[in-house]
């Protein structure tokens, strides 16, 4: 390949070359470096895999035949973990069938050896434009409240996604269960997108985020003057989801007064708007989610048994992050790459000490807590390596630890007093006798301090704590926390 060919690069990219032939790597690298790019070398798949996770390249050149494996067979692993990465396959022994398979598995282009300089640079330009479009798509999805792809390496999460994909092919109601922050609100649209109803609307309602006196109207709609303040007719979410999917999040928080009406709609397929005189037929796929143990709620009389059986035909549990530790670093690297795009800030990398700190934490707030922590590190720390001190410094501002023993909680809350303390004295722990009482006092004081520090901006306080805003509102009511005048 003649490396004298030179045109100005549109933008500078970090490019990884995985090829076992050193002269080929060096020739491509020389051309790309002359064009202003940063180049990383890998002589086999093992080194390439490590370089992908540690260096977050913008573009990948991947040889087909490598000493420790086949490049095309390596593509599904890459696509699952780096779905936006443009992959340019290179080979001197390829045929049309192999090229077609590579493209089918997610490669963007297939280049035959000997490589031409112009062909390489054109492929890189195309890859840059593809990456730019993917970045813009990511910005738009984030602005719309949608996340990026699912990033995972654990068998537990792979099994969960397989269950959801199988469930998507049916019309059966699905109940997603799991702790707050595990991603239930993202898996519901994933299920819809893999269902026969994917061309129809996807409508989501959070039962815990809507005041109880408005939830009935929100779900079922109302006619004009159906109640005080109803100045116009309103179409409910069931009708809006006609032909598609309705997702009711935090269904365990639905007031008992509405559970019977919801059951009637699910059984009859007919909606009765408030103030209306005729029922309206609706055709929706119904999904629901909760962080509560609904079986326990049924036993305690807070949730209808017949509605529970209607919802729980297929129950899929989303495992917490502590049960799938393999995903922690994969998610962390994904968020680092994502925030580079969203915030336009410099690159960050993880040190081995930071990895150890991340893996040693229990993540009670699950994926949401991890994402919030990495974003704060990303914004507040200088560009460069994310070390253990940075992780621990930011974790110190998010001390939601597992309540496993009260002495640990006392030590932890004392250590956190600096960032969150104010002039008011804390409630005396001697007033508490049991473990639950000790924990409640600690939690109430923590929430009070965070709310005060954020001037009672509940959204910011919830983000700082790694909680849903609705969950924080419930905690405020539970502990009767009063905003100071």
Coordinates of C-alpha atoms in Angstrom, one line a residue:
X1 CA 0.0 0.0 0.0
X2 CA 1.3 3.4 -1.0
X3 CA 1.3 5.5 2.2
X4 CA 2.1 8.8 0.4
X5 CA -1.7 9.4 -0.1
X6 CA -2.7 12.3 2.2
X7 CA -5.9 14.3 2.7
X8 CA -6.9 16.3 5.8
X9 CA -8.9 14.2 8.3
X10 CA -12.4 15.5 9.0
X11 CA -12.0 14.8 12.7
X12 CA -9.4 12.9 14.7
X13 CA -10.4 9.4 15.7
X14 CA -8.9 6.7 17.9
X15 CA -8.5 3.6 15.7
X16 CA -7.7 0.1 16.8
X17 CA -6.1 -2.3 14.4
X18 CA -6.3 -6.1 15.2
X19 CA -4.1 -7.9 12.8
X20 CA -1.3 -10.6 13.4
X21 CA 0.9 -9.2 10.6
X22 CA 3.1 -6.5 12.0
X23 CA 3.9 -5.0 8.6
X24 CA 0.2 -4.6 7.7
X25 CA -0.5 -3.0 11.1
X26 CA 2.4 -0.6 10.7
X27 CA 1.5 0.3 7.2
X28 CA -2.1 1.1 8.0
X29 CA -1.0 2.9 11.2
X30 CA 1.4 5.1 9.3
X31 CA -1.3 6.2 6.8
X32 CA -3.8 6.9 9.6
X33 CA -1.3 8.8 11.7
X34 CA -0.4 10.9 8.7
X35 CA -4.1 11.7 8.4
X36 CA -4.1 12.9 12.0
X37 CA -5.6 9.8 13.8
X38 CA -4.5 8.0 17.0
X39 CA -3.7 4.4 16.4
X40 CA -3.6 1.4 18.8
X41 CA -2.1 -2.0 17.7
X42 CA -3.2 -5.5 18.7
X43 CA -1.6 -8.7 17.3
X44 CA -4.4 -11.1 18.3
X45 CA -8.0 -11.3 19.6
X46 CA -6.9 -11.5 23.3
X47 CA -5.0 -8.3 23.1
X48 CA -7.7 -6.7 20.9
X49 CA -10.4 -7.6 23.4
X50 CA -8.4 -5.9 26.2
X51 CA -7.7 -2.9 24.0
X52 CA -11.4 -2.5 23.1
X53 CA -12.5 -2.4 26.8
X54 CA -9.6 -0.3 28.0
X55 CA -9.2 2.2 25.1
X56 CA -12.7 2.8 23.8
X57 CA -11.7 3.2 20.1
X58 CA -13.9 5.1 17.6
X59 CA -13.2 2.8 14.7
X60 CA -11.9 -0.8 14.5
X61 CA -9.9 -2.6 11.7
X62 CA -10.3 -6.3 12.3
X63 CA -8.5 -9.1 10.4
X64 CA -10.5 -12.2 9.6
X65 CA -7.8 -14.8 10.3
X66 CA -6.0 -14.5 13.6
X67 CA -3.8 -16.9 15.6
X68 CA -6.4 -17.3 18.4
X69 CA -9.6 -17.1 16.6
X70 CA -11.7 -16.0 13.6
X71 CA -12.5 -12.3 13.3
X72 CA -16.0 -12.8 11.9
X73 CA -16.9 -15.1 14.8
X74 CA -15.7 -12.4 17.2
X75 CA -18.2 -9.9 15.8
X76 CA -21.2 -10.9 17.9
X77 CA -19.1 -10.3 21.1
X78 CA -18.1 -6.8 19.8
X79 CA -21.6 -5.9 18.6
X80 CA -23.2 -6.8 22.0
X81 CA -20.7 -4.6 24.0
X82 CA -19.9 -1.8 21.5
X83 CA -23.0 -1.5 19.3
X84 CA -22.1 1.9 17.9
X85 CA -18.5 0.9 16.9
X86 CA -17.9 0.9 13.2
X87 CA -16.0 -2.3 12.2
X88 CA -13.9 -2.5 9.0
X89 CA -13.0 -6.1 8.2
X90 CA -9.7 -6.8 6.3
X91 CA -8.5 -10.1 4.8
X92 CA -6.4 -11.4 2.0
X93 CA -8.1 -14.8 1.9
X94 CA -11.8 -13.9 1.9
X95 CA -14.6 -14.9 -0.5
X96 CA -18.0 -13.3 -1.2
X97 CA -19.7 -15.7 1.3
X98 CA -17.4 -14.6 4.1
X99 CA -17.8 -10.9 3.3
X100 CA -21.6 -11.3 3.3
X101 CA -21.5 -13.1 6.7
X102 CA -19.3 -10.4 8.1
X103 CA -21.7 -7.7 7.0
X104 CA -24.6 -9.7 8.4
X105 CA -22.8 -10.0 11.8
X106 CA -22.4 -6.2 12.0
X107 CA -19.3 -5.2 10.0
X108 CA -19.6 -1.9 8.2
X109 CA -17.2 -2.7 5.3
X110 CA -15.0 -5.4 4.0
X111 CA -11.5 -4.5 2.6
X112 CA -9.4 -7.0 0.7
X113 CA -5.6 -7.1 0.9
X114 CA -3.5 -5.7 -0.5
X115 CA -5.1 -2.5 0.8
X116 CA -5.2 0.7 -1.2
X117 CA -4.5 3.9 0.7
X118 CA -7.5 5.6 -0.9
X119 CA -9.8 2.7 0.0
X120 CA -8.6 2.7 3.6
X121 CA -9.2 6.5 4.0
X122 CA -12.6 6.4 2.3
X123 CA -13.6 3.6 4.7
X124 CA -12.5 5.7 7.7
X125 CA -14.4 8.7 6.5
X126 CA -17.5 6.6 6.1
X127 CA -17.0 5.2 9.5
X128 CA -16.6 8.6 11.0
X129 CA -19.8 9.8 9.4
X130 CA -21.6 6.6 10.7
X131 CA -20.2 7.3 14.2
X132 CA -21.4 10.9 14.1
X133 CA -24.9 9.8 13.1
X134 CA -24.9 7.3 16.0
X135 CA -23.8 10.0 18.4
X136 CA -26.5 12.3 17.3
X137 CA -29.0 9.5 17.6
X138 CA -27.8 8.9 21.1
X139 CA -28.3 12.6 22.0
X140 CA -31.8 12.5 20.6
X141 CA -32.7 9.3 22.5
X142 CA -31.3 10.8 25.7
X143 CA -33.3 14.0 25.2
X144 CA -36.4 11.8 24.7
X145 CA -35.7 10.0 27.9
X146 CA -34.6 6.8 26.1
X147 CA -31.4 4.9 26.9
X148 CA -28.9 3.4 24.6
X149 CA -28.3 -0.3 24.0
X150 CA -28.3 -3.0 26.7
X151 CA -24.7 -3.5 27.9
X152 CA -24.0 -6.7 29.7
X153 CA -21.6 -9.6 30.0
X154 CA -23.3 -11.7 32.7
X155 CA -25.1 -14.9 32.1
X156 CA -27.9 -13.7 34.4
X157 CA -28.7 -10.7 32.2
X158 CA -28.4 -12.7 29.0
X159 CA -30.9 -15.1 30.4
X160 CA -33.2 -12.2 31.4
X161 CA -33.1 -10.7 27.9
X162 CA -33.8 -14.2 26.3
X163 CA -36.9 -14.5 28.5
X164 CA -38.1 -11.0 27.5
X165 CA -37.4 -11.7 23.8
X166 CA -39.5 -15.0 24.1
X167 CA -42.3 -13.2 26.0
X168 CA -42.3 -10.4 23.4
X169 CA -43.6 -12.8 20.7
X170 CA -46.8 -13.4 22.6
X171 CA -49.8 -11.3 23.6
X172 CA -49.6 -12.4 27.2
X173 CA -49.4 -9.8 30.0
X174 CA -45.9 -9.6 31.5
X175 CA -45.0 -8.4 35.0
X176 CA -41.4 -7.2 35.4
X177 CA -40.1 -7.3 39.0
X178 CA -36.9 -6.2 40.6
X179 CA -35.3 -3.6 42.8
X180 CA -35.4 0.1 41.9
X181 CA -32.7 1.1 39.4
X182 CA -32.4 -2.3 37.7
X183 CA -33.8 -1.1 34.4
X184 CA -37.4 -2.2 34.3
X185 CA -38.5 1.0 32.6
X186 CA -36.0 0.3 29.8
X187 CA -36.8 -3.4 29.4
X188 CA -40.5 -2.6 28.8
X189 CA -39.9 -0.7 25.5
X190 CA -37.3 -3.3 24.6
X191 CA -40.1 -5.9 24.8
X192 CA -42.4 -3.8 22.8
X193 CA -39.8 -3.2 20.0
X194 CA -39.4 -7.0 19.7
X195 CA -43.1 -7.7 19.6
X196 CA -45.6 -8.0 16.7
X197 CA -47.0 -4.6 17.9
X198 CA -43.7 -2.7 17.4
X199 CA -45.2 -0.5 14.7
X200 CA -47.9 0.5 17.2
X201 CA -47.6 3.1 20.0
X202 CA -45.8 2.4 23.2
X203 CA -47.4 4.3 26.1
X204 CA -45.8 4.4 29.6
X205 CA -47.5 5.5 32.8
X206 CA -45.8 5.6 36.3
X207 CA -48.5 4.9 38.8
X208 CA -46.3 6.3 41.6
X209 CA -45.5 9.6 39.9
X210 CA -49.2 10.7 39.3
X211 CA -51.4 12.0 42.1
X212 CA -54.0 9.4 43.0
X213 CA -56.9 11.8 42.2
X214 CA -55.6 12.3 38.7
X215 CA -54.5 8.7 37.9
X216 CA -57.9 7.4 36.9
X217 CA -58.4 10.3 34.4
X218 CA -54.9 9.7 33.1
X219 CA -55.5 6.0 32.4
X220 CA -59.1 6.0 31.3
X221 CA -59.7 9.5 30.1
X222 CA -62.6 11.9 30.9
X223 CA -65.4 13.8 29.2
X224 CA -65.7 17.6 29.4
X225 CA -67.0 18.8 32.9
X226 CA -66.7 15.2 34.2
X227 CA -65.3 16.8 37.4
X228 CA -64.2 20.2 38.6
X229 CA -61.5 21.5 36.4
X230 CA -62.2 19.2 33.4
X231 CA -62.6 21.9 30.9
X232 CA -62.0 19.7 27.8
X233 CA -62.4 16.1 26.8
X234 CA -59.3 14.0 27.4
X235 CA -58.2 10.7 25.8
X236 CA -56.8 8.3 28.4
X237 CA -53.6 6.3 28.1
X238 CA -55.4 3.1 27.3
X239 CA -57.0 4.7 24.2
X240 CA -53.7 6.3 23.2
X241 CA -52.0 2.9 23.3
X242 CA -54.7 1.3 21.1
X243 CA -53.0 -1.2 18.7
X244 CA -49.8 -1.1 20.7
X245 CA -48.5 -1.5 24.2
X246 CA -49.4 0.1 27.5
X247 CA -46.8 -0.1 30.2
X248 CA -47.9 0.6 33.8
X249 CA -44.8 1.1 36.0
X250 CA -44.9 0.8 39.8
X251 CA -48.2 -0.9 39.6
X252 CA -47.8 -2.0 43.2
X253 CA -48.4 1.7 44.2
X254 CA -51.8 1.8 42.4
X255 CA -54.5 2.8 44.8
X256 CA -57.0 0.0 45.7
X257 CA -59.9 2.1 44.4
X258 CA -58.5 1.8 40.9
X259 CA -57.5 -1.8 40.9
X260 CA -61.0 -3.1 40.3
X261 CA -61.5 -0.8 37.3
X262 CA -58.2 -1.8 35.8
X263 CA -59.1 -5.4 36.2
X264 CA -62.4 -4.8 34.3
X265 CA -60.6 -3.1 31.4
X266 CA -58.1 -6.0 31.2
X267 CA -60.8 -8.6 31.2
X268 CA -63.3 -6.8 28.9
X269 CA -61.1 -4.8 26.6
X270 CA -63.5 -1.8 27.2
X271 CA -62.6 1.5 28.8
X272 CA -65.2 3.8 30.5
X273 CA -64.0 7.4 30.5
X274 CA -64.9 9.5 33.6
X275 CA -68.3 11.2 32.9
X276 CA -68.9 9.1 29.8
X277 CA -72.0 7.1 29.0
X278 CA -70.5 4.5 26.7
X279 CA -67.6 2.1 27.0
X280 CA -64.8 2.4 24.3
X281 CA -63.1 -0.7 23.0
X282 CA -59.3 -0.8 23.3
X283 CA -56.8 -3.3 22.0
X284 CA -53.5 -3.1 23.9
X285 CA -50.7 -5.4 25.0
X286 CA -50.4 -4.8 28.8
X287 CA -47.1 -4.7 30.6
X288 CA -46.5 -3.8 34.2
X289 CA -43.6 -3.5 36.6
X290 CA -43.0 -3.1 40.3
X291 CA -40.2 -3.1 42.9
X292 CA -42.6 -4.5 45.5
X293 CA -43.4 -8.1 46.4
X294 CA -46.9 -8.2 45.0
X295 CA -47.6 -11.7 46.5
X296 CA -46.9 -10.2 49.9
X297 CA -49.0 -7.1 49.0
X298 CA -51.9 -9.6 48.2
X299 CA -51.4 -11.4 51.5
X300 CA -51.5 -8.1 53.4
X301 CA -54.7 -7.0 51.6
X302 CA -53.2 -4.1 49.7
X303 CA -53.4 -5.6 46.3
X304 CA -56.3 -7.6 44.7
X305 CA -55.7 -11.3 44.2
X306 CA -57.7 -11.5 41.0
X307 CA -55.7 -8.5 39.5
X308 CA -52.5 -10.1 40.6
X309 CA -53.3 -13.3 38.8
X310 CA -54.3 -11.3 35.7
X311 CA -51.0 -9.5 35.7
X312 CA -48.6 -12.3 36.7
X313 CA -49.2 -14.7 33.8
X314 CA -45.5 -14.2 32.9
X315 CA -43.3 -12.8 35.6
X316 CA -39.7 -11.8 34.7
X317 CA -37.3 -10.9 37.5
X318 CA -34.6 -8.4 36.7
X319 CA -31.5 -9.3 38.7
X320 CA -29.9 -6.6 40.8
X321 CA -26.4 -5.4 39.9
X322 CA -24.8 -7.2 42.9
X323 CA -25.9 -10.5 41.4
X324 CA -24.2 -9.7 38.0
X325 CA -20.9 -8.2 38.9
X326 CA -19.5 -9.0 35.5
X327 CA -21.7 -6.2 34.2
X328 CA -20.3 -3.4 36.4
X329 CA -17.1 -2.6 34.5
X330 CA -18.8 -3.2 31.1
X331 CA -21.5 -0.7 32.1
X332 CA -18.9 1.8 33.5
X333 CA -16.9 1.8 30.2
X334 CA -20.2 2.2 28.3
X335 CA -21.2 5.2 30.4
X336 CA -17.7 6.8 30.0
X337 CA -18.1 6.5 26.3
X338 CA -21.7 7.8 26.4
X339 CA -20.8 10.8 28.4
X340 CA -18.0 11.7 26.1
X341 CA -20.6 12.1 23.4
X342 CA -23.4 13.7 25.5
X343 CA -21.2 16.3 27.3
X344 CA -18.5 16.8 24.7
X345 CA -15.8 16.3 27.4
X346 CA -12.4 14.7 27.1
X347 CA -11.7 11.0 27.4
X348 CA -11.6 9.2 30.7
X349 CA -10.1 5.8 31.4
X350 CA -10.3 3.5 34.4
X351 CA -7.3 2.6 36.5
X352 CA -7.1 -0.9 38.0
X353 CA -7.6 0.7 41.5
X354 CA -10.8 2.3 40.3
X355 CA -12.0 -1.0 38.9
X356 CA -11.4 -2.6 42.3
X357 CA -13.3 0.2 44.1
X358 CA -16.3 -0.2 41.7
X359 CA -16.4 -4.0 42.1
X360 CA -16.1 -3.8 45.9
X361 CA -19.3 -1.7 46.3
X362 CA -22.7 -3.4 46.7
X363 CA -24.7 -0.9 44.5
X364 CA -28.0 -0.8 46.4
X365 CA -29.3 1.7 43.8
X366 CA -28.3 -0.7 41.0
X367 CA -27.6 0.5 37.4
X368 CA -29.1 3.9 38.0
X369 CA -26.8 4.5 40.9
X370 CA -23.8 3.4 38.9
X371 CA -24.7 5.7 36.0
X372 CA -25.2 8.7 38.3
X373 CA -21.9 8.1 40.0
X374 CA -19.9 7.8 36.7
X375 CA -21.6 10.9 35.3
X376 CA -20.6 12.9 38.3
X377 CA -17.1 11.6 38.2
X378 CA -16.9 12.4 34.5
X379 CA -18.1 16.0 34.9
X380 CA -16.4 16.9 38.2
X381 CA -13.0 15.2 37.7
X382 CA -10.3 16.4 35.3
X383 CA -9.9 14.6 32.0
X384 CA -7.7 11.6 32.2
X385 CA -7.7 8.4 34.3
X386 CA -10.6 7.7 36.8
X387 CA -8.7 6.4 39.8
X388 CA -9.8 4.9 43.0
X389 CA -9.7 8.2 44.9
X390 CA -12.1 9.7 42.4
X391 CA -14.5 6.8 42.7
X392 CA -14.4 6.9 46.5
X393 CA -14.7 10.7 46.7
X394 CA -17.9 10.5 44.7
X395 CA -19.2 7.5 46.5
X396 CA -18.8 9.5 49.7
X397 CA -21.5 11.8 48.3
X398 CA -23.8 8.9 47.6
X399 CA -23.7 6.8 50.8
X400 CA -26.6 4.4 50.0
X401 CA -25.1 1.3 51.5
X402 CA -26.7 -2.1 52.3
X403 CA -28.2 -2.0 55.8
X404 CA -26.5 -5.1 56.9
X405 CA -25.5 -4.0 60.4
X406 CA -26.1 -0.9 62.5
X407 CA -22.5 -0.4 63.6
X408 CA -21.4 -0.1 60.0
X409 CA -24.2 2.4 59.3
X410 CA -23.1 4.5 62.3
X411 CA -19.5 4.6 61.1
X412 CA -20.6 5.3 57.5
X413 CA -23.0 8.1 58.4
X414 CA -20.4 9.7 60.7
X415 CA -17.9 9.6 57.9
X416 CA -20.4 11.3 55.6
X417 CA -21.3 14.0 58.0
X418 CA -18.9 16.5 56.5
X419 CA -20.4 16.7 53.0
X420 CA -24.0 16.6 54.2
X421 CA -24.0 18.3 57.7
X422 CA -25.8 21.5 58.6
X423 CA -26.2 23.5 61.8
X424 CA -29.1 21.5 63.2
X425 CA -28.3 18.7 65.7
X426 CA -29.1 15.2 64.5
X427 CA -31.7 13.1 66.3
X428 CA -30.1 11.1 69.1
X429 CA -29.4 7.5 68.1
X430 CA -30.0 6.5 71.8
X431 CA -33.7 7.1 71.1
X432 CA -33.7 4.0 68.9
X433 CA -33.7 0.6 70.3
X434 CA -33.9 -1.9 67.4
X435 CA -31.8 -2.2 64.3
X436 CA -34.8 -0.9 62.1
X437 CA -35.1 2.1 64.4
X438 CA -31.4 2.9 64.1
X439 CA -31.5 2.6 60.4
X440 CA -34.7 4.8 60.1
X441 CA -33.1 7.6 62.1
X442 CA -30.0 7.4 59.9
X443 CA -32.0 7.4 56.7
X444 CA -34.2 10.2 57.8
X445 CA -31.3 12.4 58.7
X446 CA -29.5 11.6 55.4
X447 CA -32.6 12.5 53.3
X448 CA -33.1 15.7 55.4
X449 CA -29.5 16.8 54.8
X450 CA -29.5 16.0 51.1
X451 CA -32.8 17.9 50.5
X452 CA -31.5 20.9 52.4
X453 CA -28.2 20.8 50.5
X454 CA -30.2 20.9 47.2
X455 CA -32.5 23.7 48.5
X456 CA -35.4 21.2 48.5
X457 CA -35.1 20.6 44.7
X458 CA -36.5 17.0 44.9
X459 CA -35.3 16.1 41.4
X460 CA -31.7 17.0 42.1
X461 CA -31.8 15.4 45.6
X462 CA -33.2 12.2 44.1
X463 CA -30.5 12.1 41.4
X464 CA -27.8 12.7 44.0
X465 CA -29.2 9.8 46.1
X466 CA -29.6 7.5 43.1
X467 CA -33.4 7.2 43.7
X468 CA -36.6 7.7 41.7
X469 CA -38.2 11.0 42.4
X470 CA -41.4 9.2 43.3
X471 CA -39.5 7.0 45.7
X472 CA -38.0 10.1 47.4
X473 CA -41.5 11.7 47.7
X474 CA -42.7 8.5 49.5
X475 CA -39.7 8.6 51.9
X476 CA -40.5 12.3 52.7
X477 CA -44.0 11.3 53.6
X478 CA -42.9 8.2 55.4
X479 CA -40.5 10.1 57.7
X480 CA -42.7 13.3 57.8
X481 CA -39.7 15.4 56.7
X482 CA -40.7 19.0 56.8
X483 CA -39.2 21.7 54.6
X484 CA -37.7 24.5 56.8
X485 CA -39.2 28.0 56.3

